[in-house]
Amino acid sequence: MVDVQPRERGRLAEPDLLVTKPYIDGKWVDGSAPPVRVDDPYTLEVFSEVAAVGPGEARAAIDAAAQALPGWAAKTARERGGVLRRWYDLLIKHRNDIATLITRENGKTLREAQGEVDYAAGYVEFYAEEATRSIGETIPSPVPGRRLFVEREPVGVCAVITPWNFPLAMLARKVAPALAAGCTVVARPSDLTPVTALAFAKLGEEAGVPPGVLNVVIGKSRPIGEVLTSSPIVRKLSFTGSTEVGALLAAACAPTIKRLSLELGGNAPLIIFDDADIDVAIETAMVAKFRNGGQSCVAANRIYVQRGILDRFLSAFGDKVRNMKAGDGFDSTCDIGPLIDEDAVEKVEQHREDAIARGAYCVAGGPSPGGRLSIPTLIAGAPPDALFTREETFGPLAGVIAFDTFEEGIRMANDTPYGLASYICSSDPATIARASRALEFGMVGINTGVISTPVAPFGGVKMSGYGREGSSHGLLEYQNLKYVCHAGL
């Protein structure tokens, strides 16, 4: 382990940002459930205990959101946008402290955590402005004496459930458009990473978010989820997580016919064609695969390389992977931090061992050294149906499979029930155009592994879910359309 002085490691400039209580109706409350113990994935030490709520407090949070809804919805878009703008300013002001909390409970490098704060703040800033751009429609009437128009109204009370891998960004990406639209929110972040969400709420309170407009409940997923999904007061649920849990939530929401946005599992392919610029292909693969230690739903889970460029790619990519370092997220010399838990490490090991047992070989990297560290690894020569091609690895294991023809590469890339993100590397405009159209995914990155931005719609197709986050489409997810027909004019 890297020698990091305990008094410096994870120190906050503003210690009050480490909050240990849920936030309901503008108050930091004591919970009735056993507290959530938050550990550091690198040191494995518990650094915080957060009070947890049960079903009663979850219902109180829903009631608080319902009480706050009329007043918040009645504010002008400019007023709501002003609150979001102040929230954005506070996120930027406290960027380093929020990033420190992310690294402390999630494990990712501090550099990546700072990038996440910037990314999350971008959503808050975008929807601060987008709130004032939400416009309706006037429809030419087919008969005289009538005026037809369409208005947009807030959906109502929204429940949002967010994962641990981007504990700030996933929350901001949902809460910002909801509040911009005039909705109120009950948020349930992952109990693996609750302190980032509570710090976000604290800065929201400082920015002027009224009591009840945002509520953050911490605790076990099943009892809280049952309250959120069964309540007729909650009119929309937005969830980011596994396809299996998303399906359960969709079924639980069916009796009350809630609006749903589901951003679920991915199995992203990266197709590198013979005509690709090798340097661009390497950079794309590095970012698409190893960002956040591979713990991303848009991570390149399968890398297909056309045979004419295969040897050059493996040699150059192997050198890059071999020089990567896994360790403490607070160590500036490390490229990736620890994984979130032991199960995550075990899954990476399982995928690596399966591929090698079926004929693959290790180009760089190897087994976990222990704890929650997973060594960045590159394997090649795996069969097209290796375990890593069928399941999300969610870790720093890159598997390369060769292909010969354009049609073969597209067929293997589409051979999955998932359809979130995909990537292409090519220098031929015709190849890029053909591949972009042929890929059955909600998003396509061309010669880049960085595709997420607040100004573009993020989401998938098939078993990767439905609904979009980001852009004007993300605001529409929190709005109902009301058609008004005014006769007698």
Coordinates of C-alpha atoms in Angstrom, one line a residue:
M1 CA 0.0 0.0 0.0
V2 CA 1.0 3.6 -0.6
D3 CA 2.0 5.4 2.5
V4 CA -0.6 8.1 3.0
Q5 CA -0.6 10.0 6.2
P6 CA -3.9 9.3 8.0
R7 CA -4.4 12.9 9.1
E8 CA -4.2 14.0 5.4
R9 CA -6.0 11.2 3.7
G10 CA -9.6 12.2 3.0
R11 CA -9.5 15.5 5.0
L12 CA -12.2 18.0 4.1
A13 CA -11.7 21.7 4.0
E14 CA -15.4 21.9 5.1
P15 CA -15.9 19.0 7.5
D16 CA -19.6 19.8 7.7
L17 CA -20.1 18.4 4.3
L18 CA -19.7 14.9 5.8
V19 CA -23.4 14.5 6.7
T20 CA -24.6 11.4 8.5
K21 CA -28.4 11.8 8.6
P22 CA -31.1 11.5 5.9
Y23 CA -32.8 14.7 4.7
I24 CA -36.6 14.8 4.9
D25 CA -38.7 18.0 4.6
G26 CA -35.8 20.3 5.1
K27 CA -34.6 18.5 8.2
W28 CA -31.7 16.2 9.0
V29 CA -33.5 13.3 10.7
D30 CA -32.6 10.3 12.9
G31 CA -33.5 7.0 11.3
S32 CA -35.4 4.1 12.9
A33 CA -33.4 1.4 11.0
P34 CA -29.9 0.2 11.8
P35 CA -27.3 2.7 10.6
V36 CA -25.4 2.2 7.3
R37 CA -21.7 1.6 7.8
V38 CA -19.7 3.3 5.0
D39 CA -16.2 1.9 4.4
D40 CA -13.2 3.0 2.4
P41 CA -12.7 0.4 -0.4
Y42 CA -8.9 0.8 -0.2
T43 CA -8.2 0.7 3.5
L44 CA -11.4 -1.3 4.3
E45 CA -11.9 0.8 7.3
V46 CA -15.4 2.2 8.2
F47 CA -15.1 6.0 8.1
S48 CA -18.8 6.9 8.7
E49 CA -22.1 5.6 10.0
V50 CA -25.1 7.1 8.4
A51 CA -28.6 7.0 10.0
A52 CA -31.0 4.8 8.0
V53 CA -34.7 5.1 7.6
G54 CA -37.5 2.6 7.5
P55 CA -40.8 2.5 5.6
G56 CA -42.4 5.1 8.0
E57 CA -39.8 7.7 7.2
A58 CA -39.9 6.9 3.5
R59 CA -43.7 7.6 3.6
A60 CA -43.0 10.9 5.4
A61 CA -40.6 11.9 2.7
I62 CA -43.2 11.2 0.1
D63 CA -45.7 13.3 2.0
A64 CA -43.2 16.1 2.4
A65 CA -42.6 16.1 -1.4
A66 CA -46.4 16.2 -2.0
Q67 CA -46.8 19.1 0.3
A68 CA -44.0 21.0 -1.3
L69 CA -45.1 20.3 -4.9
P70 CA -47.8 23.0 -5.4
G71 CA -45.5 25.8 -4.2
W72 CA -42.5 24.6 -6.2
A73 CA -44.4 24.0 -9.4
A74 CA -46.0 27.5 -9.1
K75 CA -42.6 29.2 -9.1
T76 CA -41.5 30.6 -12.5
A77 CA -39.0 28.7 -14.5
R78 CA -36.5 31.5 -13.9
E79 CA -36.9 31.2 -10.2
R80 CA -36.4 27.5 -10.2
G81 CA -33.4 27.9 -12.6
G82 CA -31.9 30.5 -10.2
V83 CA -31.9 27.9 -7.4
L84 CA -30.2 25.4 -9.6
R85 CA -27.7 28.0 -10.7
R86 CA -26.7 28.7 -7.1
W87 CA -26.5 25.0 -6.5
Y88 CA -24.1 24.7 -9.5
D89 CA -21.9 27.5 -8.1
L90 CA -21.7 25.7 -4.7
L91 CA -20.7 22.4 -6.3
I92 CA -17.9 24.1 -8.1
K93 CA -16.8 26.0 -5.0
H94 CA -16.7 22.7 -3.0
R95 CA -15.4 20.6 -5.9
N96 CA -12.4 19.2 -4.0
D97 CA -14.3 18.3 -0.9
I98 CA -17.1 16.5 -2.8
A99 CA -14.5 14.7 -4.9
T100 CA -12.8 13.6 -1.7
L101 CA -16.0 12.2 -0.4
I102 CA -16.5 10.3 -3.7
T103 CA -13.0 8.8 -3.5
R104 CA -13.4 7.9 0.1
E105 CA -16.6 5.9 -0.3
N106 CA -16.4 4.8 -3.9
G107 CA -12.6 4.2 -4.3
K108 CA -12.1 5.9 -7.7
T109 CA -9.1 8.1 -8.1
L110 CA -9.3 11.6 -6.9
R111 CA -8.7 12.9 -10.4
E112 CA -11.7 10.9 -11.7
A113 CA -13.8 12.0 -8.8
Q114 CA -13.0 15.7 -9.6
G115 CA -14.1 15.0 -13.1
E116 CA -17.3 13.5 -11.9
V117 CA -18.1 16.6 -9.9
D118 CA -17.6 18.7 -13.0
Y119 CA -19.8 16.4 -15.0
A120 CA -22.5 16.4 -12.3
A121 CA -22.4 20.2 -12.0
G122 CA -22.8 20.4 -15.7
Y123 CA -26.2 18.8 -15.5
V124 CA -27.3 21.3 -12.7
E125 CA -26.0 24.2 -14.8
F126 CA -27.7 22.9 -18.0
Y127 CA -31.1 22.5 -16.4
A128 CA -30.8 25.8 -14.6
E129 CA -30.9 27.3 -18.1
E130 CA -33.1 24.7 -19.8
A131 CA -35.9 25.4 -17.3
T132 CA -36.7 28.6 -19.1
R133 CA -36.7 27.0 -22.6
S134 CA -39.5 24.6 -21.9
I135 CA -42.2 25.8 -24.3
G136 CA -45.5 24.4 -25.5
E137 CA -47.3 24.3 -28.8
T138 CA -50.0 26.2 -30.6
I139 CA -51.9 24.0 -33.1
P140 CA -53.8 25.4 -36.1
S141 CA -57.4 24.6 -35.5
P142 CA -59.3 22.6 -38.2
V143 CA -62.5 24.5 -37.5
P144 CA -63.1 28.2 -36.9
G145 CA -63.6 29.8 -33.5
R146 CA -61.2 27.5 -31.7
R147 CA -57.7 27.8 -30.2
L148 CA -55.7 24.6 -29.7
F149 CA -52.6 24.5 -27.6
V150 CA -50.4 22.2 -25.6
E151 CA -48.8 23.0 -22.3
R152 CA -46.1 21.2 -20.3
E153 CA -46.7 20.5 -16.6
P154 CA -44.6 18.8 -14.0
V155 CA -45.3 15.1 -13.6
G156 CA -45.5 15.5 -9.8
V157 CA -43.7 13.7 -7.0
C158 CA -40.8 11.7 -8.4
A159 CA -38.7 8.9 -6.9
V160 CA -35.1 8.5 -8.0
I161 CA -32.9 5.5 -7.2
T162 CA -29.2 5.8 -8.0
P163 CA -26.2 3.5 -8.1
W164 CA -22.8 3.6 -6.4
N165 CA -20.5 3.9 -9.4
F166 CA -21.2 7.6 -10.1
P167 CA -22.8 8.6 -6.8
L168 CA -23.0 12.3 -7.6
A169 CA -23.4 12.4 -11.4
M170 CA -26.3 9.9 -11.5
L171 CA -28.1 11.8 -8.8
A172 CA -27.6 15.2 -10.4
R173 CA -28.6 13.9 -13.8
K174 CA -32.0 13.0 -12.4
V175 CA -32.7 15.6 -9.7
A176 CA -31.7 18.6 -11.8
P177 CA -34.3 18.1 -14.6
A178 CA -36.9 17.0 -12.2
L179 CA -36.6 20.3 -10.2
A180 CA -36.3 22.3 -13.3
A181 CA -39.6 20.9 -14.5
G182 CA -41.3 21.8 -11.2
C183 CA -41.3 18.3 -9.7
T184 CA -40.4 17.4 -6.2
V185 CA -38.1 14.4 -5.4
V186 CA -37.5 11.6 -3.0
A187 CA -34.1 10.2 -3.7
R188 CA -32.7 6.9 -2.6
P189 CA -29.0 6.6 -3.3
S190 CA -27.0 3.4 -2.9
D191 CA -26.2 2.5 0.7
L192 CA -22.7 1.8 -0.5
T193 CA -22.1 5.5 -1.2
P194 CA -24.6 7.6 0.7
V195 CA -22.4 10.5 2.0
T196 CA -21.9 12.0 -1.5
A197 CA -25.6 12.2 -1.9
L198 CA -26.1 13.8 1.5
A199 CA -23.4 16.4 0.7
F200 CA -25.2 17.2 -2.5
A201 CA -28.5 17.7 -0.6
K202 CA -26.7 19.9 1.9
L203 CA -25.4 22.2 -0.9
G204 CA -28.9 22.2 -2.4
E205 CA -30.3 23.4 0.9
E206 CA -27.7 26.2 1.0
A207 CA -28.7 27.1 -2.6
G208 CA -32.3 27.7 -1.5
V209 CA -34.0 24.4 -2.4
P210 CA -37.2 24.7 -0.2
P211 CA -38.1 22.1 2.4
G212 CA -39.7 19.0 0.9
V213 CA -38.6 19.7 -2.7
L214 CA -35.7 17.3 -2.3
N215 CA -35.6 14.5 0.2
V216 CA -32.8 11.9 0.5
V217 CA -33.6 8.7 2.3
I218 CA -30.8 6.2 3.2
G219 CA -31.4 2.6 4.0
K220 CA -32.1 -0.9 2.7
S221 CA -33.3 -1.0 -0.9
R222 CA -36.2 -3.5 -0.5
P223 CA -38.3 -1.8 2.2
I224 CA -37.7 1.7 0.8
G225 CA -38.3 0.6 -2.8
E226 CA -41.6 -1.1 -1.8
V227 CA -42.8 2.2 -0.4
L228 CA -41.7 4.3 -3.4
T229 CA -43.2 1.9 -6.0
S230 CA -46.5 1.2 -4.2
S231 CA -47.3 4.9 -3.3
P232 CA -50.0 6.4 -5.6
I233 CA -48.6 9.8 -4.7
V234 CA -45.3 9.0 -6.5
R235 CA -46.1 9.6 -10.2
K236 CA -42.7 8.8 -11.7
L237 CA -39.7 6.6 -10.9
S238 CA -36.3 7.0 -12.4
F239 CA -33.8 4.2 -11.8
T240 CA -30.2 3.5 -12.9
G241 CA -28.9 0.0 -12.1
S242 CA -29.2 -3.6 -13.3
T243 CA -31.7 -4.9 -15.7
E244 CA -32.9 -7.5 -13.2
V245 CA -33.7 -4.9 -10.6
G246 CA -35.2 -2.6 -13.2
A247 CA -37.6 -5.3 -14.3
L248 CA -38.7 -5.8 -10.7
L249 CA -39.3 -2.1 -10.2
A250 CA -41.2 -1.8 -13.5
A251 CA -43.5 -4.6 -12.3
A252 CA -43.9 -3.0 -8.9
C253 CA -44.9 0.3 -10.5
A254 CA -47.4 -1.2 -12.8
P255 CA -50.4 -1.2 -10.4
T256 CA -50.1 2.6 -10.0
I257 CA -49.2 3.2 -13.7
K258 CA -46.2 5.4 -12.9
R259 CA -44.0 7.0 -15.5
L260 CA -40.7 5.2 -15.7
S261 CA -37.2 6.0 -16.8
L262 CA -34.9 3.0 -16.7
E263 CA -31.2 3.2 -17.5
L264 CA -30.2 -0.5 -17.1
G265 CA -27.3 -2.8 -17.9
G266 CA -25.0 -2.5 -20.8
N267 CA -22.7 -4.7 -22.8
A268 CA -20.9 -2.1 -24.9
P269 CA -18.9 -3.2 -28.0
L270 CA -15.9 -1.3 -29.4
I271 CA -15.3 -2.2 -33.0
I272 CA -11.8 -1.2 -34.4
F273 CA -11.6 -1.4 -38.2
D274 CA -8.5 -2.0 -40.2
D275 CA -8.5 1.7 -41.4
A276 CA -8.5 3.1 -37.9
D277 CA -5.8 5.5 -36.7
I278 CA -3.9 3.3 -34.2
D279 CA -3.3 6.1 -31.8
V280 CA -6.9 7.1 -31.8
A281 CA -8.0 3.5 -31.3
I282 CA -5.7 3.0 -28.3
E283 CA -6.9 6.2 -26.7
T284 CA -10.5 5.3 -27.3
A285 CA -10.0 1.8 -25.9
M286 CA -8.2 3.1 -22.8
V287 CA -11.0 5.6 -21.9
A288 CA -13.9 3.4 -23.0
K289 CA -12.6 0.4 -21.0
F290 CA -10.7 1.7 -18.0
R291 CA -12.6 4.9 -17.0
N292 CA -13.8 4.5 -13.4
G293 CA -11.9 1.2 -13.2
G294 CA -14.3 -0.3 -15.8
Q295 CA -17.1 0.2 -13.4
S296 CA -19.4 1.9 -15.8
C297 CA -22.5 0.9 -17.7
V298 CA -21.0 2.3 -20.9
A299 CA -17.6 0.7 -20.5
A300 CA -16.4 -1.2 -23.6
N301 CA -17.1 -4.7 -22.4
R302 CA -16.1 -6.3 -25.7
I303 CA -13.4 -5.1 -28.0
Y304 CA -13.5 -6.4 -31.6
V305 CA -10.4 -5.7 -33.7
Q306 CA -10.2 -6.4 -37.5
R307 CA -7.5 -8.8 -38.2
G308 CA -5.4 -6.5 -40.4
I309 CA -4.6 -4.2 -37.4
L310 CA -4.8 -6.8 -34.6
D311 CA -1.1 -7.4 -33.9
R312 CA -0.3 -3.7 -33.9
F313 CA -3.2 -2.9 -31.7
L314 CA -2.4 -5.6 -29.2
S315 CA 1.2 -4.6 -29.0
A316 CA 0.5 -0.9 -28.4
F317 CA -2.6 -1.4 -26.2
G318 CA -0.7 -4.0 -24.1
D319 CA 2.1 -1.5 -23.4
K320 CA -0.5 1.0 -22.2
V321 CA -2.3 -1.5 -20.0
R322 CA 1.0 -2.9 -18.6
N323 CA 2.0 0.5 -17.4
M324 CA -1.3 1.2 -15.6
K325 CA -1.2 1.1 -11.8
A326 CA -4.0 0.1 -9.4
G327 CA -3.9 1.4 -5.9
D328 CA -5.2 4.1 -3.5
G329 CA -7.5 6.6 -5.1
F330 CA -5.7 9.3 -3.1
D331 CA -2.3 8.4 -4.6
S332 CA -1.8 10.6 -7.6
T333 CA 0.4 8.0 -9.3
C334 CA -2.4 5.5 -9.5
D335 CA -4.5 5.1 -12.6
I336 CA -7.4 3.2 -11.0
G337 CA -8.5 2.7 -7.5
P338 CA -10.0 -0.3 -5.8
L339 CA -13.3 -1.9 -6.9
I340 CA -16.4 -1.3 -4.8
D341 CA -16.4 -4.7 -3.0
E342 CA -15.0 -8.2 -3.0
D343 CA -17.8 -9.5 -5.2
A344 CA -16.7 -7.1 -7.9
V345 CA -13.2 -8.4 -7.8
E346 CA -14.4 -12.0 -7.9
K347 CA -16.4 -11.3 -11.0
V348 CA -13.4 -9.9 -12.8
E349 CA -11.4 -13.0 -11.8
Q350 CA -14.2 -15.3 -13.0
H351 CA -14.3 -13.6 -16.4
R352 CA -10.5 -13.7 -16.8
E353 CA -10.2 -17.4 -15.7
D354 CA -13.1 -18.4 -18.0
A355 CA -11.5 -16.8 -21.0
I356 CA -8.1 -18.3 -20.4
A357 CA -9.6 -21.7 -19.8
R358 CA -11.2 -21.4 -23.2
G359 CA -8.0 -20.6 -25.1
A360 CA -7.4 -16.9 -24.4
Y361 CA -4.0 -15.7 -23.3
C362 CA -2.9 -12.8 -21.1
V363 CA -1.2 -9.9 -22.9
A364 CA -0.9 -7.7 -19.8
G365 CA -1.9 -7.8 -16.2
G366 CA -3.0 -10.8 -14.2
P367 CA -4.8 -11.9 -11.0
S368 CA -5.9 -9.6 -8.2
P369 CA -3.2 -9.0 -5.6
G370 CA -5.8 -9.1 -2.8
G371 CA -8.2 -6.9 -1.1
R372 CA -10.4 -4.9 -3.5
L373 CA -7.7 -4.2 -6.0
S374 CA -8.0 -5.6 -9.5
I375 CA -5.0 -5.3 -11.8
P376 CA -5.7 -3.7 -15.3
T377 CA -5.6 -6.7 -17.6
L378 CA -5.7 -7.3 -21.4
I379 CA -6.5 -10.8 -22.8
A380 CA -6.7 -11.8 -26.4
G381 CA -7.7 -14.9 -28.3
A382 CA -11.0 -15.5 -26.4
P383 CA -13.9 -17.2 -28.2
P384 CA -16.8 -15.0 -29.3
D385 CA -19.0 -16.5 -26.6
A386 CA -16.6 -16.1 -23.6
L387 CA -18.3 -15.1 -20.4
F388 CA -17.1 -11.5 -20.6
T389 CA -18.9 -11.1 -23.9
R390 CA -22.3 -12.1 -22.3
E391 CA -22.0 -10.4 -18.9
E392 CA -20.9 -7.0 -17.8
T393 CA -17.5 -7.4 -16.3
F394 CA -17.7 -4.1 -14.4
G395 CA -14.0 -4.1 -13.8
P396 CA -10.6 -3.4 -15.5
L397 CA -10.5 -6.5 -17.7
A398 CA -10.2 -5.8 -21.5
G399 CA -11.0 -8.7 -23.8
V400 CA -10.0 -8.5 -27.5
I401 CA -11.6 -10.7 -30.2
A402 CA -10.6 -10.7 -33.8
F403 CA -12.9 -10.4 -36.8
D404 CA -12.5 -10.4 -40.6
T405 CA -15.3 -8.7 -42.4
F406 CA -17.5 -5.6 -41.6
E407 CA -20.5 -7.8 -41.4
E408 CA -18.9 -10.2 -38.9
G409 CA -17.9 -7.3 -36.7
I410 CA -21.4 -5.8 -36.7
R411 CA -23.0 -9.2 -36.1
M412 CA -20.8 -9.9 -33.0
A413 CA -21.4 -6.4 -31.7
N414 CA -25.2 -6.7 -32.0
D415 CA -25.2 -10.3 -30.5
T416 CA -26.5 -9.1 -27.1
P417 CA -29.9 -8.4 -25.5
Y418 CA -28.5 -5.1 -24.3
G419 CA -28.3 -1.9 -26.2
L420 CA -26.9 1.1 -24.3
A421 CA -23.5 2.3 -25.7
S422 CA -21.3 1.2 -28.5
Y423 CA -18.1 2.5 -30.0
I424 CA -16.4 2.6 -33.5
C425 CA -12.9 3.4 -34.6
S426 CA -12.4 4.1 -38.3
S427 CA -11.1 6.8 -40.6
D428 CA -13.4 5.9 -43.5
P429 CA -16.6 8.1 -43.5
A430 CA -18.5 5.3 -45.4
T431 CA -17.5 2.7 -42.8
I432 CA -18.5 5.0 -40.0
A433 CA -21.9 5.8 -41.5
R434 CA -22.7 2.1 -42.2
A435 CA -21.6 1.0 -38.8
S436 CA -23.5 3.8 -36.9
R437 CA -26.7 2.8 -38.7
A438 CA -26.2 -0.9 -38.2
L439 CA -25.4 -0.9 -34.5
E440 CA -28.5 -1.6 -32.3
F441 CA -27.6 0.7 -29.4
G442 CA -29.0 3.9 -28.1
M443 CA -25.6 5.7 -28.3
V444 CA -22.6 5.4 -30.6
G445 CA -19.2 6.9 -30.0
I446 CA -17.0 7.4 -33.1
N447 CA -13.2 7.6 -32.5
T448 CA -13.8 8.5 -28.9
G449 CA -14.5 6.8 -25.6
V450 CA -16.1 9.9 -24.0
I451 CA -19.7 10.3 -25.1
S452 CA -21.6 11.5 -22.0
T453 CA -22.5 15.2 -21.9
P454 CA -25.4 17.1 -20.3
V455 CA -26.4 18.5 -23.7
A456 CA -27.1 15.1 -25.4
P457 CA -29.7 12.4 -24.6
F458 CA -28.2 9.5 -22.7
G459 CA -30.0 6.1 -22.7
G460 CA -30.4 2.7 -24.3
V461 CA -32.7 0.4 -26.2
K462 CA -33.7 -3.3 -25.8
M463 CA -32.9 -4.6 -22.3
S464 CA -30.8 -1.5 -21.5
G465 CA -34.0 0.3 -20.7
Y466 CA -36.0 3.3 -22.0
G467 CA -36.2 7.0 -21.4
R468 CA -33.4 9.6 -21.8
E469 CA -31.3 11.7 -19.4
G470 CA -29.6 14.9 -20.5
S471 CA -30.6 17.5 -23.1
S472 CA -34.1 18.8 -23.6
H473 CA -35.3 15.2 -23.9
G474 CA -34.3 14.7 -20.2
L475 CA -36.5 17.5 -19.2
L476 CA -39.5 16.0 -21.0
E477 CA -39.1 12.9 -18.9
Y478 CA -40.4 14.9 -16.0
Q479 CA -43.3 16.7 -17.8
N480 CA -46.8 15.8 -18.8
L481 CA -48.4 17.2 -21.9
K482 CA -51.8 18.9 -21.5
Y483 CA -53.8 19.6 -24.6
V484 CA -56.3 22.5 -24.2
C485 CA -59.1 23.1 -26.7
H486 CA -60.6 26.6 -26.3
A487 CA -63.9 26.9 -28.2
G488 CA -66.3 29.8 -28.7
L489 CA -63.8 32.4 -29.8

